[in-house]
Coordinates of C-alpha atoms and ligand atoms in Angstrom, one line a residue:
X1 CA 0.0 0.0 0.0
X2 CA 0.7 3.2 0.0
X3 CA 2.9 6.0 1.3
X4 CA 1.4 8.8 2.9
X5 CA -1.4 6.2 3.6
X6 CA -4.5 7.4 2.1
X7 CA -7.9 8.9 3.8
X8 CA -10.1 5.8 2.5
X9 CA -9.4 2.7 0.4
X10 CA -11.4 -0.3 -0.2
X11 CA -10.1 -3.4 -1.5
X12 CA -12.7 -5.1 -3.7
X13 CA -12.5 -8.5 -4.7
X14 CA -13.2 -8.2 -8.6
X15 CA -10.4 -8.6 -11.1
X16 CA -7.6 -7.1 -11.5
X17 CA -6.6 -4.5 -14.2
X18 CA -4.3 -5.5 -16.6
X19 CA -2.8 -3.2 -19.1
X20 CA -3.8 -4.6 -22.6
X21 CA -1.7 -3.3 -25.7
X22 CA -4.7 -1.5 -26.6
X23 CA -4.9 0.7 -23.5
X24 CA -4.7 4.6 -24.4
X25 CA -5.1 7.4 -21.8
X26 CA -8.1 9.2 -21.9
X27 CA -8.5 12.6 -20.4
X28 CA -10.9 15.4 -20.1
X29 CA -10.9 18.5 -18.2
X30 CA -8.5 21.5 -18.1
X31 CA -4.8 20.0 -16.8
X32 CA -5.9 16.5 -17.3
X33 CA -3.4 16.2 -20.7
X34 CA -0.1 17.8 -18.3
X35 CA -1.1 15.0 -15.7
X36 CA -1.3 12.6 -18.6
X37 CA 1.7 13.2 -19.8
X38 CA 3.6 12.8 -16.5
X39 CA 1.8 9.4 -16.0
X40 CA 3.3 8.1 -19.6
X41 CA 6.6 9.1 -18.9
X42 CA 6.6 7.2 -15.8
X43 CA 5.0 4.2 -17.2
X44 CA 7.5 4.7 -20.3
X45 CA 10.3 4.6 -17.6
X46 CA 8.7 1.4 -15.1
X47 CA 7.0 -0.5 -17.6
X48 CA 9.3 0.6 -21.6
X49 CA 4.9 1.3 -22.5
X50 CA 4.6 4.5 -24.4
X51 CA 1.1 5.0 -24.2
X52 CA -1.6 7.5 -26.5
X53 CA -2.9 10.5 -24.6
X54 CA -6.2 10.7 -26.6
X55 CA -8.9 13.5 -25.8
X56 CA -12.1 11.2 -25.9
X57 CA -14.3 9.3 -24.3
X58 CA -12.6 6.4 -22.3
X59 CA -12.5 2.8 -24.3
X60 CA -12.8 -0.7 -21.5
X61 CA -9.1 -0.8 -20.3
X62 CA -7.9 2.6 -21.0
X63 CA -6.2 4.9 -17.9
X64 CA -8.5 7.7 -17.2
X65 CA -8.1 11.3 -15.9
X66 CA -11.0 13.5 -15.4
X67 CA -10.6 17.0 -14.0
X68 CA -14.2 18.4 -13.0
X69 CA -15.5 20.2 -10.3
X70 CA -17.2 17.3 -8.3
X71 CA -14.5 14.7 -9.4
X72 CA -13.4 14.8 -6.4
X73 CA -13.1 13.0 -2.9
X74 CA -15.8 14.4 -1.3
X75 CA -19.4 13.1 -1.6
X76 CA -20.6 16.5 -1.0
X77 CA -19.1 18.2 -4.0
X78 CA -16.8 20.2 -2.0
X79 CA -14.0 19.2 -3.8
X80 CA -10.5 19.9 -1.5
X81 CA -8.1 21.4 -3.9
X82 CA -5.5 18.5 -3.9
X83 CA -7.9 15.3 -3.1
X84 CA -8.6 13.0 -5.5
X85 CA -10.3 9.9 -5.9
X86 CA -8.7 6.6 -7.8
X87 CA -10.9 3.5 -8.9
X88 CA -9.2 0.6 -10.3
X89 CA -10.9 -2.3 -11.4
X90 CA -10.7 -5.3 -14.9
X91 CA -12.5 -2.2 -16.7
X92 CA -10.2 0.9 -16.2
X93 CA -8.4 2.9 -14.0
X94 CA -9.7 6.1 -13.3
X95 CA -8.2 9.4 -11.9
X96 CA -10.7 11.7 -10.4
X97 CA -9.8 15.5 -8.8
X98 CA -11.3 19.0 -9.4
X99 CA -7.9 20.1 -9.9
X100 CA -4.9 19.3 -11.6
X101 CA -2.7 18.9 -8.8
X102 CA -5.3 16.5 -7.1
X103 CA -5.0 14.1 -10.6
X104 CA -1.1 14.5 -10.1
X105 CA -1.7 13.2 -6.5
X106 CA -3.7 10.7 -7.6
X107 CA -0.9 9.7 -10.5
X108 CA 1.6 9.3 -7.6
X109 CA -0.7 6.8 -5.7
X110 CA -1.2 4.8 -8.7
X111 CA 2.5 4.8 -9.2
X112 CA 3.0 3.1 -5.9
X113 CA 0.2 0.6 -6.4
X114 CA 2.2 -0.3 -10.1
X115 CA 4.8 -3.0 -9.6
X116 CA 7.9 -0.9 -9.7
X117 CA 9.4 -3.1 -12.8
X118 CA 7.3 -4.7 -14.8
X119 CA 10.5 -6.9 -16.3
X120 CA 7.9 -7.7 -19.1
X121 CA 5.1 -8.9 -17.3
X122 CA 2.0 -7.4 -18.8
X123 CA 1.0 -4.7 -16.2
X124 CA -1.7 -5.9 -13.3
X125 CA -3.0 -3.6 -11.2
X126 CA -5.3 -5.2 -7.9
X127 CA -9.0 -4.0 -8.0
X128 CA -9.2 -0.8 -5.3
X129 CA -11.3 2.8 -4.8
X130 CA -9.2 5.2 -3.1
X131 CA -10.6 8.4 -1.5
X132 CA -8.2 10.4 -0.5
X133 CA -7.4 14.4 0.3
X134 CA -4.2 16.3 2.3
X135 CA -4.7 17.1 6.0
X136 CA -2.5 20.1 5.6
X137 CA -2.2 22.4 2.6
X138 CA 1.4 22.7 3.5
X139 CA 4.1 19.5 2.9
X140 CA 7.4 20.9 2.3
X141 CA 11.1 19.9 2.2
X142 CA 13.6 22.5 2.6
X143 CA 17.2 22.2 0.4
X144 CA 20.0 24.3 2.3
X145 CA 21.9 25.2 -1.2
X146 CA 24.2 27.9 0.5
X147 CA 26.3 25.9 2.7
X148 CA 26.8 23.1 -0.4
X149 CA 25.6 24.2 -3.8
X150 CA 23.5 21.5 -6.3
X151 CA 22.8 22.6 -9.4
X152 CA 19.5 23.1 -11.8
X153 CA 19.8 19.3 -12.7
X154 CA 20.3 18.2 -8.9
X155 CA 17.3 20.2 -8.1
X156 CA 15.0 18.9 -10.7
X157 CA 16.0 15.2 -10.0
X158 CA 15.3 16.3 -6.1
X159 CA 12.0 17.6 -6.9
X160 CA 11.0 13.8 -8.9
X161 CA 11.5 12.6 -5.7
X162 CA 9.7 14.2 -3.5
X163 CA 7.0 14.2 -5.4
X164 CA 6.1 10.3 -5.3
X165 CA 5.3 11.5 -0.9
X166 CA 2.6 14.0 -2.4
X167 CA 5.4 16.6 -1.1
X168 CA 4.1 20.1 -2.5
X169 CA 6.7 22.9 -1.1
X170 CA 10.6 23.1 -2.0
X171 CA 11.9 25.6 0.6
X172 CA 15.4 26.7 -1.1
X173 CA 17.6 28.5 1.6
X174 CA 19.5 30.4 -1.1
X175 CA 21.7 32.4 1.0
X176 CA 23.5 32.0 4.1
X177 CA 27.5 32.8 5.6
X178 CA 29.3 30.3 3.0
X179 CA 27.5 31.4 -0.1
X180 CA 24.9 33.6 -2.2
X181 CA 23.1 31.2 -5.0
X182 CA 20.9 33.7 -6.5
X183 CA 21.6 35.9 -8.9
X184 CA 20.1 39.7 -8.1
X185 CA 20.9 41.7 -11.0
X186 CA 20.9 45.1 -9.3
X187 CA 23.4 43.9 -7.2
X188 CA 25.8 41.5 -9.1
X189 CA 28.3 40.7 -6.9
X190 CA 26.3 38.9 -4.3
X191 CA 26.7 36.0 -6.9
X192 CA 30.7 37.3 -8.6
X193 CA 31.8 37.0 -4.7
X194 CA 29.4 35.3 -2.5
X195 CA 28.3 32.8 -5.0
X196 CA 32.4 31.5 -5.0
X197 CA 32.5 29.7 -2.0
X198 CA 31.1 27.0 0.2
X199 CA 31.8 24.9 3.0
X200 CA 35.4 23.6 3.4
X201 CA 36.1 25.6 0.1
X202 CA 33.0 24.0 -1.6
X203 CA 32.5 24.1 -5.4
X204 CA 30.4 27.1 -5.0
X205 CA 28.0 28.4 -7.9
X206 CA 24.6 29.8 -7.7
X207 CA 21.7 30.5 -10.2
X208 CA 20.7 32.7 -12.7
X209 CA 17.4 34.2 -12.8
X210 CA 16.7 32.4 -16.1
X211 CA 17.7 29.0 -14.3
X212 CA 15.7 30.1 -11.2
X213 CA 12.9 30.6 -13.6
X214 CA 13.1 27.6 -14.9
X215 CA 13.3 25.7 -11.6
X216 CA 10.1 27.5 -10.7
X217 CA 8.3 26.0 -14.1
X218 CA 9.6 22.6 -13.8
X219 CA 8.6 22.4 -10.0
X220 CA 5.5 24.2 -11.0
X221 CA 4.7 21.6 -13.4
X222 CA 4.6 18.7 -10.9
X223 CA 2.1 20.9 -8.8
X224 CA 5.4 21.9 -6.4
X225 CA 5.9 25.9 -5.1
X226 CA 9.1 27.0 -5.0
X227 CA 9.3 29.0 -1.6
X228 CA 13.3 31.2 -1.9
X229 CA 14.8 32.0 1.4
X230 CA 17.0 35.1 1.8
X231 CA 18.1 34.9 5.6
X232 CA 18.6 38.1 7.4
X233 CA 19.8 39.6 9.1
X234 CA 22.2 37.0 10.3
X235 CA 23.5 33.8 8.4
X236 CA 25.0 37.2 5.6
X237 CA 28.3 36.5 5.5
X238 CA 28.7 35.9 1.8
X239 CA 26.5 39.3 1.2
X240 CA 28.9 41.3 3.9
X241 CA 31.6 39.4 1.8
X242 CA 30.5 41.0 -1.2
X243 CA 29.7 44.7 -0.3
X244 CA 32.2 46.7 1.6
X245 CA 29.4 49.2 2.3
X246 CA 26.9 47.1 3.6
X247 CA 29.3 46.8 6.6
X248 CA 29.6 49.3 9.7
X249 CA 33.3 49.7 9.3
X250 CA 33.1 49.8 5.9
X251 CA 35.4 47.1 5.0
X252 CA 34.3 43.5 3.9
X253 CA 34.7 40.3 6.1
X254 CA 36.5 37.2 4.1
X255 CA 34.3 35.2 2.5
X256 CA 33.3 31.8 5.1
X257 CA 33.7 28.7 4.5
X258 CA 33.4 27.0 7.9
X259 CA 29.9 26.4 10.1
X260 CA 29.6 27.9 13.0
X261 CA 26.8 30.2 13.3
X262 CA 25.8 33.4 15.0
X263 CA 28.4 35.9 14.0
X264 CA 27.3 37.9 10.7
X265 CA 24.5 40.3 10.7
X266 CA 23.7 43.3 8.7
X267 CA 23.3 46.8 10.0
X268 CA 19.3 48.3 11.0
X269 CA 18.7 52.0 9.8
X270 CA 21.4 51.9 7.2
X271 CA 20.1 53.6 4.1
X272 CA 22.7 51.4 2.1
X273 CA 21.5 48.0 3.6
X274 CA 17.7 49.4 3.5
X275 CA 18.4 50.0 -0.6
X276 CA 20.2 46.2 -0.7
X277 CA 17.2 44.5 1.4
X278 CA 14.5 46.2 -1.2
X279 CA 16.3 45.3 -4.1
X280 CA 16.4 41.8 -3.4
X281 CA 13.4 41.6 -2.0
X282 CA 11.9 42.8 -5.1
X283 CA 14.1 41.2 -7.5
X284 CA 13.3 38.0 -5.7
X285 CA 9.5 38.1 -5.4
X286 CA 9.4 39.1 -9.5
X287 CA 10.8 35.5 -9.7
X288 CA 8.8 34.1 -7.7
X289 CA 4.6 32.9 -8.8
X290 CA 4.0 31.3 -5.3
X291 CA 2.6 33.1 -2.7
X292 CA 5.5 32.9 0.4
X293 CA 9.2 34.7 0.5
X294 CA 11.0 33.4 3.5
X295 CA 13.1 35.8 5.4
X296 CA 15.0 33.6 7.7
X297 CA 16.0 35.7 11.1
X298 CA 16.9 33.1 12.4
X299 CA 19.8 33.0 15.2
X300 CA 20.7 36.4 14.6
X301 CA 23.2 36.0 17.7
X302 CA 25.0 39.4 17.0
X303 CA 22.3 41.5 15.9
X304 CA 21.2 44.0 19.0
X305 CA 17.8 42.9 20.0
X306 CA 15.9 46.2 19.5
X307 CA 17.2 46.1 15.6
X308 CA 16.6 42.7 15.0
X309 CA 13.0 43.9 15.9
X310 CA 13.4 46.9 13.7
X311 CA 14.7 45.1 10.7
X312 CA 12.8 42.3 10.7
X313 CA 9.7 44.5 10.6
X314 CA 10.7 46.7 8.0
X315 CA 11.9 43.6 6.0
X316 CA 8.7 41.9 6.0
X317 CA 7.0 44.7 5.1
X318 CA 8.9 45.2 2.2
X319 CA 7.6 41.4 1.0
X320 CA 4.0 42.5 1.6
X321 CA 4.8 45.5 -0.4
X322 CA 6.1 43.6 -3.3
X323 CA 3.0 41.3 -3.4
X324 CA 4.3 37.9 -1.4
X325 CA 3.6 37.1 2.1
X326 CA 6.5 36.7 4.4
X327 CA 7.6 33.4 6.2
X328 CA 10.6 33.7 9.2
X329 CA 11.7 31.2 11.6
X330 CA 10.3 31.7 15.0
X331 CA 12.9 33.4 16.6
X332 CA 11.2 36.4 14.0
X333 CA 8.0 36.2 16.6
X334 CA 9.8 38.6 18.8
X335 CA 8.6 41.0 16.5
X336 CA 5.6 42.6 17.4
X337 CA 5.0 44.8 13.9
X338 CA 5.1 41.9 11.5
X339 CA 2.5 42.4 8.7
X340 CA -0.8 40.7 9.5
X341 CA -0.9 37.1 8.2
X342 CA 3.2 36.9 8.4
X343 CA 3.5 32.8 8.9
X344 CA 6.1 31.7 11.1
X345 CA 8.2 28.6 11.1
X346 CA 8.7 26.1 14.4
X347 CA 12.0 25.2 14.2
X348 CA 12.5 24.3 18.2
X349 CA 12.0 20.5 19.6
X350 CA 8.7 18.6 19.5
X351 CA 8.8 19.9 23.2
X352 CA 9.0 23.5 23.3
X353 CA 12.0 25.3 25.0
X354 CA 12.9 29.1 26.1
X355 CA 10.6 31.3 24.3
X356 CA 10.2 29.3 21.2
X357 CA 6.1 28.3 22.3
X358 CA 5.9 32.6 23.0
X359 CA 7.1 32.9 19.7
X360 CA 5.5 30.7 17.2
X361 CA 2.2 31.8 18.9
X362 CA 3.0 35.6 18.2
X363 CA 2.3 34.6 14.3
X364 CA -0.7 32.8 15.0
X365 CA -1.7 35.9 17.1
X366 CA -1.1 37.9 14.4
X367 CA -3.5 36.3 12.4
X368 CA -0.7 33.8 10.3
X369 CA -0.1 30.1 10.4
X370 CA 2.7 28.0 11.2
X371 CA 5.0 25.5 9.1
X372 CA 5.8 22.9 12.0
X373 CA 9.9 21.5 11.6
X374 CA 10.6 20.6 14.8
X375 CA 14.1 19.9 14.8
X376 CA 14.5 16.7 17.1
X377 CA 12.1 15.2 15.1
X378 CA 12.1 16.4 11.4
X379 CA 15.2 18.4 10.0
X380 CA 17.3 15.9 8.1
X381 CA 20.6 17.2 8.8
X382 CA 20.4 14.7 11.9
X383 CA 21.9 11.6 12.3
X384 CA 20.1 8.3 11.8
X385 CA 22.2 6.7 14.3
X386 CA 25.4 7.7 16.9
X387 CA 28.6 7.6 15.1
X388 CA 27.6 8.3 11.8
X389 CA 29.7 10.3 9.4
X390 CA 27.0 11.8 7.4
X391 CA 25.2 14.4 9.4
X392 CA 25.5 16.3 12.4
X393 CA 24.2 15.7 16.1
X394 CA 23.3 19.2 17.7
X395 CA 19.8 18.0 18.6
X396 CA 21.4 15.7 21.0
X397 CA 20.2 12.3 20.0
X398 CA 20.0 10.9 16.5
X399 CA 16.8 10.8 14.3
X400 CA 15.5 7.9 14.1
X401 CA 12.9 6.7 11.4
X402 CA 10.8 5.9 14.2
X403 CA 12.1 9.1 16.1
X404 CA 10.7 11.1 12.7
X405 CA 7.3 9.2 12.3
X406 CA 6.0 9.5 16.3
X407 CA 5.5 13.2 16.5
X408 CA 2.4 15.1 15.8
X409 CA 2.3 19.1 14.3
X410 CA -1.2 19.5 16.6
X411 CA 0.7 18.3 20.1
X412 CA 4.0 20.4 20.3
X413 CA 3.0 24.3 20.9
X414 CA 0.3 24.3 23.4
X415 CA -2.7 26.0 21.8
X416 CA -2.0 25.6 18.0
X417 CA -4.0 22.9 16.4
X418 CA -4.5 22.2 13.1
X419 CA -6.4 25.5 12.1
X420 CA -3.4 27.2 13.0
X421 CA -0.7 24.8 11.1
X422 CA -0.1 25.7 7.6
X423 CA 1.9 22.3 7.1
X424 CA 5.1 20.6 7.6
X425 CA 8.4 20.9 6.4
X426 CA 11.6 18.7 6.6
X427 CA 14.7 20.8 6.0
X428 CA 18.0 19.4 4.8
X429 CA 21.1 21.7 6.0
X430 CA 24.2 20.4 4.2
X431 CA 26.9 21.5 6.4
X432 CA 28.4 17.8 5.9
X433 CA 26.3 17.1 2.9
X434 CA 28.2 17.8 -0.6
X435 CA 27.2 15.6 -3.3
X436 CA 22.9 14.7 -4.4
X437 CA 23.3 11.2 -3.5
X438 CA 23.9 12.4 0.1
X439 CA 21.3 14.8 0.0
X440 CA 19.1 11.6 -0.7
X441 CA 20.4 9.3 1.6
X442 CA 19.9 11.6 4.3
X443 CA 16.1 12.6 3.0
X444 CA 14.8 9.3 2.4
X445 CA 13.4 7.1 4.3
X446 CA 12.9 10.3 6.5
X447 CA 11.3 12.5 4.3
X448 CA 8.3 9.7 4.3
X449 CA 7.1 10.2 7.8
X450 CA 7.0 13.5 7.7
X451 CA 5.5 13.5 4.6
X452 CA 2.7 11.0 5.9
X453 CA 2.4 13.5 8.9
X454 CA 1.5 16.4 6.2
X455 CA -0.6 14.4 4.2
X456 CA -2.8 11.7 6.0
X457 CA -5.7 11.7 9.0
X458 CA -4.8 13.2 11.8
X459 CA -4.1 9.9 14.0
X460 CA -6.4 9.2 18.0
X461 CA -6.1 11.7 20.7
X462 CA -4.3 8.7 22.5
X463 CA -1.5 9.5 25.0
X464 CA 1.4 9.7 24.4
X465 CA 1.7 10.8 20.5
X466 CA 3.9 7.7 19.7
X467 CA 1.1 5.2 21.0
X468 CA -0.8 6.9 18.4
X469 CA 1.3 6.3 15.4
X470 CA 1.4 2.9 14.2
X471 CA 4.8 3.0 13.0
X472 CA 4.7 -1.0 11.8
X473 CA 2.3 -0.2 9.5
X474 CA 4.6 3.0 8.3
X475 CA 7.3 0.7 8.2
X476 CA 5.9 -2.4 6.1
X477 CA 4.2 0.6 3.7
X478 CA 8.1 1.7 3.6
X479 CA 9.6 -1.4 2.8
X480 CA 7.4 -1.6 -0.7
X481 CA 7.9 2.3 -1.4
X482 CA 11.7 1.1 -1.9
X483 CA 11.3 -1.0 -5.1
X484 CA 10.0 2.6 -6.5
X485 CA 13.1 4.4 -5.1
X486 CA 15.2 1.5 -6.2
X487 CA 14.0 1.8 -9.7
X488 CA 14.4 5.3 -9.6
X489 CA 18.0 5.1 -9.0
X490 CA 16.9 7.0 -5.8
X491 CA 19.3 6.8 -2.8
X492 CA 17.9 5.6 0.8
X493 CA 19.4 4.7 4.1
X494 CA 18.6 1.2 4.4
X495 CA 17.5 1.8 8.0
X496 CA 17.5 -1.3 10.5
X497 CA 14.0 -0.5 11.3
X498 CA 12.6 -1.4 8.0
X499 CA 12.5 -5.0 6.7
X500 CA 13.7 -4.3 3.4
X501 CA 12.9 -6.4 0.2
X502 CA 16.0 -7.9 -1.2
X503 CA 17.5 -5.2 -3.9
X504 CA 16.9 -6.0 -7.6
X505 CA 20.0 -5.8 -10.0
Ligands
LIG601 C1 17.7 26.9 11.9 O1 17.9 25.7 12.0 N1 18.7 27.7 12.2 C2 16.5 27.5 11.4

């Protein structure tokens, strides 16, 4: 079955579909052909069957994929925007959604229930109805591209795989100390100077806005928003690096390439650094379709508390200015004057410390959401296990599978349930993570249970949260979801919690 496990689906004991050589895909309804084609390619790739996208009514065994209102999930006709429902049965298979990104959703669940080789066996799918919507609007994964940079390609074959968890926001932290990835054509040397570097003298590199743009589209395409970071006012080494006058003294710091964090910041009430902040703001959000710009603020250890106020304010009024909302990390909750509907990000443990609860809930006061990543339970920079090489431990015990599938987003800041929760989000910092197939190894199986968090039911009030999370069932649902990844050529840590199926070739 299937992986995040869907809201509702019946087994029926009728036959099974099997893919005849006749079979054509049928679609009607506006986005049901981009969906389509998705589908072949993937069956193209699994199963060497180009199939016909034809714009007609549906012959016994074709693939269908209707896009109506009403197609979808919910008996009532009020279609959720990403639900869908999938039927499979001897006749047909048959994608239903009022949306296109609900038929993409419902694409990835049929991919799941497709043998993930068909080693030329004709294709037999078992008979099913799946009903089946997101709990949260909101399931992200967050790239850190400053400390270690991937490129266009690395990020397109990142997205491919986080789209088979229904996964709908990539969250690119584009700048930090080690490097600047984006290119800001008003002010070109952010990428000439801070693009250079990385981590432990890293290859470096960064975007241009025409490969940014592009990123966007392709992401776009799989029904996946972009959301671009620029953190500030801390984590600005490579800018500082860049600019001599975007620094008090005047004089620019070397560029970084080590990770310790806490030490950069730039200046509040500087007419120079107010120019720089709107300019990239601006620059940024005209690249930029979806709705959120992220602002960081984030462990801004050497900016003076009253201007981190200050600047974060003015900051994320300059997003709402140029059209996007803004996103910070919570620490940006000590901000009073954020603009109305500013969402926050919960980046502290599944059991609040400090003032981290006090902040989160200043966006929620402030009439925003939150994007729960609590970092002892979902950021992927963690180690699966003591002694590993890959990863760091500042969280103070590794991160488990199980460790990242027993947590719930409604149970760790007292007083924000799911009306207040945007979604979730599993960031990957790459401090110690330099090539893609890291990247992967340290995203899947994790990625998964977070994902399944974002997606499926919210599970019984039952104390404590892991007693509620039937992490077996995760686990077997796992194991299958590995003959896709394995086909894929996608990278996993083969976990010792899993029972894995032997590899093929
Ligand atoms: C963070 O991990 N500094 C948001």
């Amino acid at each position: 079955m299937v992986v995040p496990r869907p809201v509702r689906a019946e087994s029926s004991d009728g036959s099974p579909f099997v893919l005849s050589p006749a079979a054509r895909i049928s679609v009607a309804g506006p986005g049901a052909d981009g969906v389509a084609r998705l589908l072949r390619a993937e069956l193209a790739a699994d199963c060497d069957r180009v199939l016909a996208i034809v714009d007609e009514p549906p012959a016994y065994g074709d693939i269908i994929v209707v896009i109506a209102p009403g197609e979808g999930p919910h008996a009532d006709g009020s279609d959720s925007d990403e639900g869908y429902t999938l039927e499979i049965s001897a006749e047909s298979v048959r994608i239903g959604a009022a949306t296109g990104a609900g038929a993409f959703w419902g694409v990835q669940t049929l991919r799941q229930l497709i043998p993930a080789a068909c080693d030329g066996n004709p294709l037999t799918i078992e008979p099913v109805r799946i009903h089946d919507h997101p709990r949260f609007a909101y399931r992200g994964a967050m790239l850190d591209v400053a400390r270690h940079f991937f490129t266009p390609a690395e990020v397109k074959r990142f997205i491919d795989a986080i789209v088979l968890l229904k996964v709908n926001h990539l969250h690119l932290h584009l700048t930090d100390d080690q490097g600047w990835r984006i290119q800001i054509e008003s002010w070109p040397d952010l990428t000439r100077v801070g693009g250079s570097t990385g981590v432990d003298g890293g290859r470096g590199g960064f975007y241009t806005q025409d490969e940014f743009r592009d990123l966007v589209a392709y992401a776009a395409e799989r029904h996946v928003t972009i959301v671009p970071e620029i953190d500030m006012p801390g984590h600005t080494n490579a800018a500082l690096a860049s600019y001599p006058g975007l620094n008090a003294d005047g004089v620019a710091p070397a560029p970084y390439t080590g990770t310790e964090v806490g030490f950069s910041t730039l200046q509040t009430g500087d007419a120079l650094t107010e120019r720089f902040v709107r300019d990239v703001i601006r620059e940024l959000a005209d690249l930029t379709p979806g709705r959120l710009l992220h602002l960081g603020g984030d462990e801004c250890l050497s900016t003076p508390p009253a201007d981190f106020v200050a600047f974060v304010e003015d900051a994320a009024r300059a997003v709402t200015a140029a059209g996007k909302t803004p996103v910070g990390w919570h620490e940006m909750g000590r901000a009073a004057g954020l603009p109305a509907g500013t969402v926050g990000q919960y980046w502290d443990f599944t059991t609040p410390r400090g003032h981290a609860a006090e902040h989160a809930l200043a966006f929620v006061r402030g009439g925003g959401s939150l994007i729960m990543s609590p970092s002892d339970a979902a950021y992927l920079d963690i180690v699966y296990e003591e002694g590993d090489e890959l990863g760091q431990d500042w969280t103070g015990s590794p991160t488990t599978l199980r460790r990242s599938f027993e947590w719930d987003p409604a149970r760790v800041v007292p007083g924000v349930g799911d009306a207040h929760i945007l979604g979730v989000e599993a960031p990957l910092w790459t401090e110690t993570v330099t090539s893609i197939e890291d990247v992967e190894v340290m995203v899947f199986p994790r990625l998964a249970a977070v994902a399944e968090i974002g997606w499926s039911t919210a599970p019984a009030d039952t104390e404590p949260v892991e007693a509620a999370r039937d992490f077996a069932d995760f686990a077997e649902r796992v194991a299958e979801l590995s003959e896709h990844w394995d086909a894929a050529g996608t990278r996993y840590r083969r976990v010792p919690e899993v029972g894995w199926p032997e590899k093929v070739g």
